[in-house]
């Protein structure tokens, strides 16, 4: 299995266009040892030819341009993308669908709740019917494996996560199962598996078997502390209120991941305020000492 990290940042990317926090300013001025990052998305393949795209960020055009296997190469117009899987209906995971409008009908895999959001509060799927069109495949929430047509050798499972629908959603304050999912991705030939969850607010009991059996954990690295946005002076909400488990502190992601020292552990969906973006920071050193990696655009994971 080959996983390519197309984008590793949280919403807004890094640097964020309107942010002058220490990180964003330092990257622009060249005083911070860090890499620019686009908004989070990955692509995965078992044969290196046919790819499943997981989320479509607003930066999808740039991300495709950075990865040759997704680009046209077999016909006048084509792509290595055989289908799209959405883990939620957040704008930073779905706006890129509009960029794919020039292609053929798009096979789309998402839950009923995500489909409802994308045909109501943010009707991107209805809009696409005037362009390429979408063939929707609903995802079951009972853990039943599914495959993407045209992507041989991979099996997926949708894993329900506690979360809220996006602010634009008609049921924003009425959470439903399927508003947000993680993905179990397995190489059906070799058996290796990765648990992908860029938005993870809590380690719920049903997730523990996945953490224990995964060969790679590609999980939420949004914030370092609970009060990071407040401390940086760019927000008023804590990490947990935004649906993210911070890395540091009791019960944080570092403490959780320490239970799985033999598993490859990678943080993704890094917010522009997170000090781990600074490769020379004390926080980054803590992660390195713990054997935890920080995803970057262009990162390749082979299982």
Short mmCIF file of N, CA and C in Angstrom, two decimals, residues 6-167:
data_model
loop_
_atom_site.label_atom_id
_atom_site.label_comp_id
_atom_site.label_asym_id
_atom_site.label_seq_id
_atom_site.Cartn_x
_atom_site.Cartn_y
_atom_site.Cartn_z
N UNK A 6 -1.00 14.42 0.35
CA UNK A 6 -1.11 15.54 -0.58
C UNK A 6 -1.10 16.87 0.16
N UNK A 7 -1.83 16.92 1.26
CA UNK A 7 -1.89 18.12 2.09
C UNK A 7 -1.89 17.73 3.55
N UNK A 8 -1.16 18.45 4.37
CA UNK A 8 -1.00 18.04 5.77
C UNK A 8 -1.45 19.08 6.78
N UNK A 9 -1.94 20.23 6.31
CA UNK A 9 -2.35 21.30 7.21
C UNK A 9 -3.84 21.24 7.51
N UNK A 10 -4.22 21.94 8.57
CA UNK A 10 -5.64 22.12 8.87
C UNK A 10 -6.23 23.19 7.94
N UNK A 11 -7.49 23.51 8.15
CA UNK A 11 -8.16 24.50 7.31
C UNK A 11 -7.40 25.82 7.27
N UNK A 12 -7.24 26.36 6.08
CA UNK A 12 -6.50 27.61 5.90
C UNK A 12 -5.08 27.40 5.45
N UNK A 13 -4.55 26.16 5.64
CA UNK A 13 -3.18 25.87 5.23
C UNK A 13 -2.16 26.59 6.09
N UNK A 14 -0.88 26.48 5.68
CA UNK A 14 0.20 27.11 6.41
C UNK A 14 1.21 27.65 5.41
N UNK A 15 1.46 28.98 5.39
CA UNK A 15 0.83 29.96 6.26
C UNK A 15 -0.61 30.26 5.83
N UNK A 16 -1.44 30.58 6.78
CA UNK A 16 -2.82 30.96 6.44
C UNK A 16 -2.81 32.37 5.86
N UNK A 17 -3.62 32.57 4.85
CA UNK A 17 -3.55 33.80 4.05
C UNK A 17 -3.68 35.08 4.87
N UNK A 18 -4.46 35.05 5.96
CA UNK A 18 -4.70 36.28 6.72
C UNK A 18 -4.14 36.22 8.12
N UNK A 19 -3.22 35.28 8.37
CA UNK A 19 -2.73 35.07 9.74
C UNK A 19 -1.31 35.62 9.89
N UNK A 20 -1.10 36.34 10.99
CA UNK A 20 0.22 36.89 11.30
C UNK A 20 0.72 36.37 12.64
N UNK A 21 0.33 35.13 12.96
CA UNK A 21 0.83 34.52 14.19
C UNK A 21 2.33 34.29 14.04
N UNK A 22 2.98 33.89 15.11
CA UNK A 22 4.43 33.71 15.07
C UNK A 22 4.85 32.73 13.98
N UNK A 23 4.10 31.64 13.83
CA UNK A 23 4.45 30.64 12.83
C UNK A 23 4.32 31.19 11.41
N UNK A 24 3.16 31.76 11.11
CA UNK A 24 2.92 32.24 9.74
C UNK A 24 3.86 33.37 9.38
N UNK A 25 4.07 34.29 10.32
CA UNK A 25 5.00 35.39 10.06
C UNK A 25 6.42 34.86 9.89
N UNK A 26 6.81 33.92 10.74
CA UNK A 26 8.16 33.38 10.66
C UNK A 26 8.43 32.65 9.35
N UNK A 27 7.40 31.93 8.85
CA UNK A 27 7.59 31.22 7.57
C UNK A 27 7.72 32.22 6.44
N UNK A 28 6.88 33.26 6.43
CA UNK A 28 6.94 34.26 5.37
C UNK A 28 8.29 34.99 5.36
N UNK A 29 8.82 35.27 6.55
CA UNK A 29 10.05 36.04 6.66
C UNK A 29 11.31 35.18 6.57
N UNK A 30 11.11 33.86 6.56
CA UNK A 30 12.26 32.97 6.46
C UNK A 30 13.02 32.78 7.75
N UNK A 31 12.41 33.12 8.89
CA UNK A 31 13.08 32.99 10.18
C UNK A 31 12.65 31.73 10.93
N UNK A 32 11.70 30.97 10.37
CA UNK A 32 11.20 29.76 11.01
C UNK A 32 11.66 28.55 10.20
N UNK A 33 12.20 27.55 10.88
CA UNK A 33 12.59 26.33 10.19
C UNK A 33 11.35 25.47 10.03
N UNK A 34 10.67 25.64 8.90
CA UNK A 34 9.39 24.97 8.69
C UNK A 34 9.11 24.88 7.19
N UNK A 35 8.12 24.05 6.84
CA UNK A 35 7.69 23.88 5.46
C UNK A 35 6.26 24.39 5.30
N UNK A 36 5.99 25.03 4.18
CA UNK A 36 4.61 25.40 3.86
C UNK A 36 3.79 24.14 3.67
N UNK A 37 2.50 24.22 3.96
CA UNK A 37 1.62 23.06 3.85
C UNK A 37 0.27 23.47 3.29
N UNK A 38 -0.30 22.61 2.44
CA UNK A 38 -1.66 22.81 1.94
C UNK A 38 -2.64 22.05 2.82
N UNK A 39 -3.92 22.23 2.56
CA UNK A 39 -4.96 21.68 3.43
C UNK A 39 -5.12 20.17 3.22
N UNK A 40 -5.49 19.49 4.32
CA UNK A 40 -5.28 18.04 4.42
C UNK A 40 -6.07 17.22 3.41
N UNK A 41 -5.33 16.29 2.81
CA UNK A 41 -5.87 15.31 1.88
C UNK A 41 -4.80 14.25 1.67
N UNK A 42 -5.23 13.00 1.47
CA UNK A 42 -4.28 11.94 1.12
C UNK A 42 -4.82 11.18 -0.08
N UNK A 43 -3.95 10.42 -0.71
CA UNK A 43 -4.37 9.50 -1.76
C UNK A 43 -3.68 8.17 -1.51
N UNK A 44 -4.34 7.08 -1.87
CA UNK A 44 -3.84 5.75 -1.52
C UNK A 44 -4.06 4.79 -2.67
N UNK A 45 -3.10 3.88 -2.86
CA UNK A 45 -3.16 2.90 -3.94
C UNK A 45 -2.43 1.64 -3.52
N UNK A 46 -2.87 0.51 -4.07
CA UNK A 46 -2.16 -0.75 -3.86
C UNK A 46 -1.26 -1.09 -5.04
N UNK A 47 -1.58 -0.56 -6.23
CA UNK A 47 -0.80 -0.91 -7.42
C UNK A 47 0.00 0.26 -7.99
N UNK A 48 -0.12 1.44 -7.39
CA UNK A 48 0.62 2.60 -7.87
C UNK A 48 0.06 3.23 -9.12
N UNK A 49 -1.05 2.71 -9.61
CA UNK A 49 -1.66 3.21 -10.85
C UNK A 49 -3.05 3.79 -10.60
N UNK A 50 -3.84 3.07 -9.83
CA UNK A 50 -5.22 3.45 -9.55
C UNK A 50 -5.32 3.93 -8.11
N UNK A 51 -5.84 5.14 -7.94
CA UNK A 51 -5.76 5.82 -6.65
C UNK A 51 -7.13 6.22 -6.12
N UNK A 52 -7.29 6.06 -4.80
CA UNK A 52 -8.45 6.61 -4.10
C UNK A 52 -8.03 7.94 -3.50
N UNK A 53 -8.80 8.98 -3.75
CA UNK A 53 -8.54 10.30 -3.19
C UNK A 53 -9.38 10.45 -1.93
N UNK A 54 -8.74 10.71 -0.80
CA UNK A 54 -9.44 10.86 0.47
C UNK A 54 -9.50 12.35 0.80
N UNK A 55 -10.66 12.92 0.63
CA UNK A 55 -10.95 14.34 0.79
C UNK A 55 -10.42 15.15 -0.40
N UNK A 56 -11.12 16.22 -0.70
CA UNK A 56 -10.74 17.10 -1.81
C UNK A 56 -10.62 18.52 -1.26
N UNK A 57 -9.41 18.89 -0.93
CA UNK A 57 -9.19 20.21 -0.33
C UNK A 57 -9.29 21.30 -1.39
N UNK A 58 -9.43 22.55 -0.96
CA UNK A 58 -9.42 23.66 -1.92
C UNK A 58 -8.11 23.74 -2.70
N UNK A 59 -7.07 23.06 -2.20
CA UNK A 59 -5.76 23.07 -2.85
C UNK A 59 -5.55 21.89 -3.78
N UNK A 60 -6.62 21.19 -4.18
CA UNK A 60 -6.47 19.92 -4.91
C UNK A 60 -5.73 20.10 -6.23
N UNK A 61 -5.92 21.19 -6.94
CA UNK A 61 -5.22 21.37 -8.21
C UNK A 61 -3.71 21.38 -7.99
N UNK A 62 -3.26 22.15 -7.01
CA UNK A 62 -1.84 22.20 -6.68
C UNK A 62 -1.33 20.84 -6.24
N UNK A 63 -2.15 20.12 -5.48
CA UNK A 63 -1.75 18.80 -4.98
C UNK A 63 -1.61 17.79 -6.12
N UNK A 64 -2.53 17.82 -7.07
CA UNK A 64 -2.42 16.93 -8.24
C UNK A 64 -1.18 17.27 -9.04
N UNK A 65 -0.89 18.55 -9.19
CA UNK A 65 0.30 18.97 -9.94
C UNK A 65 1.59 18.50 -9.27
N UNK A 66 1.51 18.22 -7.96
CA UNK A 66 2.71 17.82 -7.24
C UNK A 66 2.93 16.31 -7.25
N UNK A 67 1.98 15.54 -7.83
CA UNK A 67 2.06 14.08 -7.75
C UNK A 67 1.70 13.47 -9.10
N UNK A 68 2.70 13.04 -9.83
CA UNK A 68 2.54 12.59 -11.21
C UNK A 68 1.49 11.49 -11.39
N UNK A 69 1.39 10.47 -10.52
CA UNK A 69 0.41 9.39 -10.76
C UNK A 69 -1.04 9.86 -10.86
N UNK A 70 -1.36 11.04 -10.33
CA UNK A 70 -2.73 11.54 -10.43
C UNK A 70 -2.96 12.35 -11.70
N UNK A 71 -1.90 12.67 -12.40
CA UNK A 71 -2.00 13.53 -13.57
C UNK A 71 -2.37 12.73 -14.83
N UNK A 72 -2.86 13.41 -15.87
CA UNK A 72 -3.18 12.71 -17.12
C UNK A 72 -1.91 12.14 -17.74
N UNK A 73 -2.00 10.91 -18.26
CA UNK A 73 -0.84 10.30 -18.88
C UNK A 73 -1.17 9.14 -19.78
N UNK A 74 -2.46 8.81 -19.88
CA UNK A 74 -2.88 7.66 -20.67
C UNK A 74 -3.80 8.05 -21.82
N UNK A 75 -4.32 9.26 -21.76
CA UNK A 75 -5.25 9.73 -22.79
C UNK A 75 -5.18 11.25 -22.84
N UNK A 76 -5.91 11.85 -23.77
CA UNK A 76 -5.93 13.30 -23.87
C UNK A 76 -6.35 13.94 -22.57
N UNK A 77 -7.37 13.36 -21.96
CA UNK A 77 -7.82 13.83 -20.65
C UNK A 77 -8.11 12.61 -19.77
N UNK A 78 -7.39 12.51 -18.68
CA UNK A 78 -7.67 11.42 -17.74
C UNK A 78 -6.99 11.72 -16.42
N UNK A 79 -7.08 10.81 -15.48
CA UNK A 79 -6.46 10.97 -14.17
C UNK A 79 -6.30 9.60 -13.54
N UNK A 80 -5.37 9.51 -12.60
CA UNK A 80 -5.22 8.28 -11.84
C UNK A 80 -6.24 8.15 -10.72
N UNK A 81 -7.03 9.20 -10.48
CA UNK A 81 -8.05 9.17 -9.42
C UNK A 81 -9.24 8.34 -9.89
N UNK A 82 -9.55 7.28 -9.18
CA UNK A 82 -10.65 6.41 -9.55
C UNK A 82 -11.90 6.64 -8.71
N UNK A 83 -11.77 7.36 -7.63
CA UNK A 83 -12.91 7.66 -6.79
C UNK A 83 -12.48 8.54 -5.62
N UNK A 84 -13.46 9.21 -5.03
CA UNK A 84 -13.21 10.12 -3.91
C UNK A 84 -13.98 9.62 -2.69
N UNK A 85 -13.29 9.60 -1.55
CA UNK A 85 -13.91 9.27 -0.28
C UNK A 85 -13.86 10.51 0.61
N UNK A 86 -15.00 10.88 1.20
CA UNK A 86 -15.06 12.03 2.10
C UNK A 86 -15.27 11.55 3.53
N UNK A 87 -14.50 12.11 4.45
CA UNK A 87 -14.68 11.73 5.85
C UNK A 87 -15.67 12.63 6.58
N UNK A 88 -15.97 13.78 5.98
CA UNK A 88 -16.95 14.70 6.55
C UNK A 88 -17.35 15.67 5.45
N UNK A 89 -18.12 16.69 5.81
CA UNK A 89 -18.55 17.66 4.81
C UNK A 89 -17.97 19.04 5.08
N UNK A 90 -16.87 19.10 5.82
CA UNK A 90 -16.21 20.38 6.09
C UNK A 90 -15.75 21.02 4.78
N UNK A 91 -15.81 22.33 4.73
CA UNK A 91 -15.44 23.07 3.53
C UNK A 91 -14.02 22.75 3.09
N UNK A 92 -13.08 22.61 4.06
CA UNK A 92 -11.70 22.37 3.68
C UNK A 92 -11.46 20.94 3.21
N UNK A 93 -12.48 20.08 3.26
CA UNK A 93 -12.36 18.72 2.74
C UNK A 93 -13.23 18.47 1.50
N UNK A 94 -14.02 19.45 1.11
CA UNK A 94 -14.98 19.21 0.03
C UNK A 94 -14.96 20.25 -1.09
N UNK A 95 -14.42 21.43 -0.85
CA UNK A 95 -14.46 22.49 -1.85
C UNK A 95 -13.73 22.09 -3.13
N UNK A 96 -12.71 21.24 -2.99
CA UNK A 96 -11.97 20.80 -4.16
C UNK A 96 -12.78 20.01 -5.16
N UNK A 97 -13.95 19.52 -4.75
CA UNK A 97 -14.82 18.83 -5.70
C UNK A 97 -15.14 19.72 -6.89
N UNK A 98 -15.26 21.02 -6.65
CA UNK A 98 -15.57 21.95 -7.74
C UNK A 98 -14.43 22.04 -8.75
N UNK A 99 -13.20 21.81 -8.29
CA UNK A 99 -12.04 21.88 -9.17
C UNK A 99 -12.02 20.68 -10.12
N UNK A 100 -12.68 19.58 -9.74
CA UNK A 100 -12.68 18.36 -10.55
C UNK A 100 -13.83 18.32 -11.55
N UNK A 101 -14.49 19.44 -11.75
CA UNK A 101 -15.72 19.46 -12.55
C UNK A 101 -15.50 19.15 -14.02
N UNK A 102 -14.27 19.32 -14.55
CA UNK A 102 -14.04 19.10 -15.98
C UNK A 102 -13.91 17.62 -16.35
N UNK A 103 -13.86 16.74 -15.35
CA UNK A 103 -13.65 15.33 -15.63
C UNK A 103 -14.91 14.56 -15.97
N UNK A 104 -14.77 13.22 -15.97
CA UNK A 104 -15.93 12.34 -16.16
C UNK A 104 -16.77 12.33 -14.88
N UNK A 105 -17.90 11.60 -14.93
CA UNK A 105 -18.71 11.48 -13.72
C UNK A 105 -17.84 10.96 -12.58
N UNK A 106 -18.01 11.56 -11.43
CA UNK A 106 -17.10 11.34 -10.31
C UNK A 106 -17.69 10.33 -9.33
N UNK A 107 -17.05 9.17 -9.14
CA UNK A 107 -17.51 8.24 -8.11
C UNK A 107 -17.20 8.82 -6.73
N UNK A 108 -18.23 8.99 -5.92
CA UNK A 108 -18.08 9.64 -4.62
C UNK A 108 -18.62 8.72 -3.52
N UNK A 109 -17.82 8.52 -2.49
CA UNK A 109 -18.16 7.65 -1.38
C UNK A 109 -18.22 8.49 -0.11
N UNK A 110 -19.40 8.54 0.50
CA UNK A 110 -19.56 9.29 1.75
C UNK A 110 -20.81 8.82 2.46
N UNK A 111 -20.98 9.25 3.70
CA UNK A 111 -22.14 8.83 4.48
C UNK A 111 -23.39 9.60 4.04
N UNK A 112 -24.52 9.12 4.49
CA UNK A 112 -25.80 9.78 4.21
C UNK A 112 -25.80 11.21 4.73
N UNK A 113 -25.26 11.42 5.95
CA UNK A 113 -25.28 12.76 6.54
C UNK A 113 -24.40 13.73 5.74
N UNK A 114 -23.25 13.27 5.27
CA UNK A 114 -22.40 14.12 4.45
C UNK A 114 -23.09 14.43 3.13
N UNK A 115 -23.72 13.43 2.54
CA UNK A 115 -24.45 13.64 1.29
C UNK A 115 -25.56 14.69 1.47
N UNK A 116 -26.27 14.61 2.59
CA UNK A 116 -27.32 15.59 2.86
C UNK A 116 -26.75 17.00 2.95
N UNK A 117 -25.64 17.15 3.66
CA UNK A 117 -25.03 18.48 3.78
C UNK A 117 -24.61 19.03 2.42
N UNK A 118 -24.08 18.15 1.58
CA UNK A 118 -23.54 18.60 0.29
C UNK A 118 -24.61 18.74 -0.79
N UNK A 119 -25.85 18.51 -0.41
CA UNK A 119 -26.97 18.78 -1.33
C UNK A 119 -27.96 19.75 -0.70
N UNK A 120 -27.58 20.34 0.44
CA UNK A 120 -28.47 21.30 1.11
C UNK A 120 -27.70 22.55 1.52
N UNK A 121 -27.08 22.53 2.72
CA UNK A 121 -26.38 23.72 3.21
C UNK A 121 -25.24 24.17 2.33
N UNK A 122 -24.53 23.23 1.72
CA UNK A 122 -23.44 23.52 0.79
C UNK A 122 -23.65 22.61 -0.42
N UNK A 123 -24.54 23.01 -1.35
CA UNK A 123 -25.02 22.10 -2.40
C UNK A 123 -24.04 21.86 -3.54
N UNK A 124 -22.80 21.53 -3.21
CA UNK A 124 -21.77 21.34 -4.23
C UNK A 124 -22.11 20.18 -5.15
N UNK A 125 -22.74 19.13 -4.62
CA UNK A 125 -23.07 17.98 -5.46
C UNK A 125 -24.17 18.34 -6.46
N UNK A 126 -25.11 19.15 -6.04
CA UNK A 126 -26.16 19.61 -6.96
C UNK A 126 -25.54 20.48 -8.05
N UNK A 127 -24.59 21.31 -7.68
CA UNK A 127 -23.91 22.16 -8.66
C UNK A 127 -23.16 21.31 -9.68
N UNK A 128 -22.52 20.24 -9.22
CA UNK A 128 -21.72 19.41 -10.13
C UNK A 128 -22.58 18.67 -11.16
N UNK A 129 -23.85 18.52 -10.90
CA UNK A 129 -24.73 17.89 -11.88
C UNK A 129 -24.81 18.70 -13.17
N UNK A 130 -24.43 19.97 -13.11
CA UNK A 130 -24.40 20.81 -14.31
C UNK A 130 -23.05 20.72 -15.02
N UNK A 131 -22.15 19.94 -14.47
CA UNK A 131 -20.81 19.77 -15.04
C UNK A 131 -20.53 18.27 -15.22
N UNK A 132 -19.67 17.70 -14.40
CA UNK A 132 -19.32 16.29 -14.59
C UNK A 132 -20.37 15.33 -14.04
N UNK A 133 -21.04 15.72 -12.97
CA UNK A 133 -21.98 14.84 -12.30
C UNK A 133 -21.27 13.91 -11.32
N UNK A 134 -22.04 13.37 -10.40
CA UNK A 134 -21.49 12.54 -9.33
C UNK A 134 -22.30 11.26 -9.20
N UNK A 135 -21.60 10.14 -9.07
CA UNK A 135 -22.24 8.86 -8.74
C UNK A 135 -21.97 8.59 -7.27
N UNK A 136 -23.02 8.75 -6.44
CA UNK A 136 -22.86 8.64 -4.99
C UNK A 136 -22.99 7.20 -4.52
N UNK A 137 -22.05 6.80 -3.67
CA UNK A 137 -22.08 5.49 -3.02
C UNK A 137 -22.15 5.74 -1.51
N UNK A 138 -23.27 5.38 -0.89
CA UNK A 138 -23.43 5.60 0.54
C UNK A 138 -22.58 4.65 1.35
N UNK A 139 -22.01 5.14 2.45
CA UNK A 139 -21.17 4.33 3.31
C UNK A 139 -21.96 3.84 4.52
N UNK A 140 -21.91 2.55 4.75
CA UNK A 140 -22.55 1.97 5.93
C UNK A 140 -21.73 2.31 7.17
N UNK A 141 -22.40 2.41 8.30
CA UNK A 141 -21.73 2.77 9.55
C UNK A 141 -21.64 1.59 10.51
N UNK A 142 -21.78 0.38 9.96
CA UNK A 142 -21.74 -0.82 10.79
C UNK A 142 -20.39 -1.52 10.72
N UNK A 143 -19.40 -0.86 10.14
CA UNK A 143 -18.08 -1.46 10.04
C UNK A 143 -17.91 -2.40 8.87
N UNK A 144 -18.93 -2.51 8.01
CA UNK A 144 -18.85 -3.41 6.86
C UNK A 144 -17.81 -2.88 5.86
N UNK A 145 -16.85 -3.73 5.41
CA UNK A 145 -15.85 -3.27 4.46
C UNK A 145 -16.48 -2.88 3.12
N UNK A 146 -15.86 -1.94 2.45
CA UNK A 146 -16.28 -1.58 1.09
C UNK A 146 -15.04 -1.39 0.23
N UNK A 147 -15.23 -1.49 -1.06
CA UNK A 147 -14.15 -1.29 -2.03
C UNK A 147 -14.53 -0.19 -2.99
N UNK A 148 -13.54 0.43 -3.58
CA UNK A 148 -13.77 1.42 -4.63
C UNK A 148 -13.57 0.75 -5.98
N UNK A 149 -14.58 0.86 -6.82
CA UNK A 149 -14.46 0.31 -8.17
C UNK A 149 -13.26 0.95 -8.87
N UNK A 150 -12.41 0.11 -9.45
CA UNK A 150 -11.25 0.61 -10.16
C UNK A 150 -10.03 0.81 -9.30
N UNK A 151 -10.14 0.53 -8.00
CA UNK A 151 -8.99 0.64 -7.08
C UNK A 151 -8.75 -0.75 -6.49
N UNK A 152 -8.05 -1.61 -7.21
CA UNK A 152 -7.89 -2.99 -6.75
C UNK A 152 -6.94 -3.09 -5.56
N UNK A 153 -7.18 -4.11 -4.74
CA UNK A 153 -6.25 -4.44 -3.67
C UNK A 153 -6.44 -3.70 -2.38
N UNK A 154 -7.46 -2.84 -2.29
CA UNK A 154 -7.70 -2.10 -1.06
C UNK A 154 -9.12 -2.32 -0.56
N UNK A 155 -9.25 -2.42 0.76
CA UNK A 155 -10.55 -2.45 1.42
C UNK A 155 -10.60 -1.31 2.41
N UNK A 156 -11.80 -0.74 2.58
CA UNK A 156 -12.00 0.39 3.48
C UNK A 156 -13.13 0.06 4.45
N UNK A 157 -13.10 0.71 5.61
CA UNK A 157 -14.22 0.67 6.54
C UNK A 157 -14.44 2.07 7.10
N UNK A 158 -15.68 2.51 7.15
CA UNK A 158 -16.03 3.79 7.75
C UNK A 158 -16.20 3.59 9.26
N UNK A 159 -15.51 4.40 10.05
CA UNK A 159 -15.54 4.30 11.50
C UNK A 159 -16.17 5.57 12.07
N UNK A 160 -17.28 5.44 12.74
CA UNK A 160 -17.98 6.61 13.27
C UNK A 160 -17.14 7.30 14.35
N UNK A 161 -17.15 8.62 14.33
CA UNK A 161 -16.47 9.43 15.33
C UNK A 161 -17.44 10.46 15.87
N UNK A 162 -17.33 10.76 17.15
CA UNK A 162 -18.17 11.78 17.76
C UNK A 162 -17.72 13.15 17.27
N UNK A 163 -18.64 13.92 16.73
CA UNK A 163 -18.29 15.23 16.20
C UNK A 163 -19.57 15.99 15.87
N UNK A 164 -19.38 17.23 15.43
CA UNK A 164 -20.49 18.04 14.95
C UNK A 164 -20.41 18.17 13.44
N UNK A 165 -21.56 18.40 12.83
CA UNK A 165 -21.57 18.77 11.42
C UNK A 165 -21.00 20.18 11.26
N UNK A 166 -20.62 20.59 10.05
CA UNK A 166 -20.06 21.93 9.84
C UNK A 166 -21.03 23.03 10.23
N UNK A 167 -20.53 24.23 10.45
CA UNK A 167 -21.40 25.35 10.85
C UNK A 167 -22.53 25.63 9.87
#
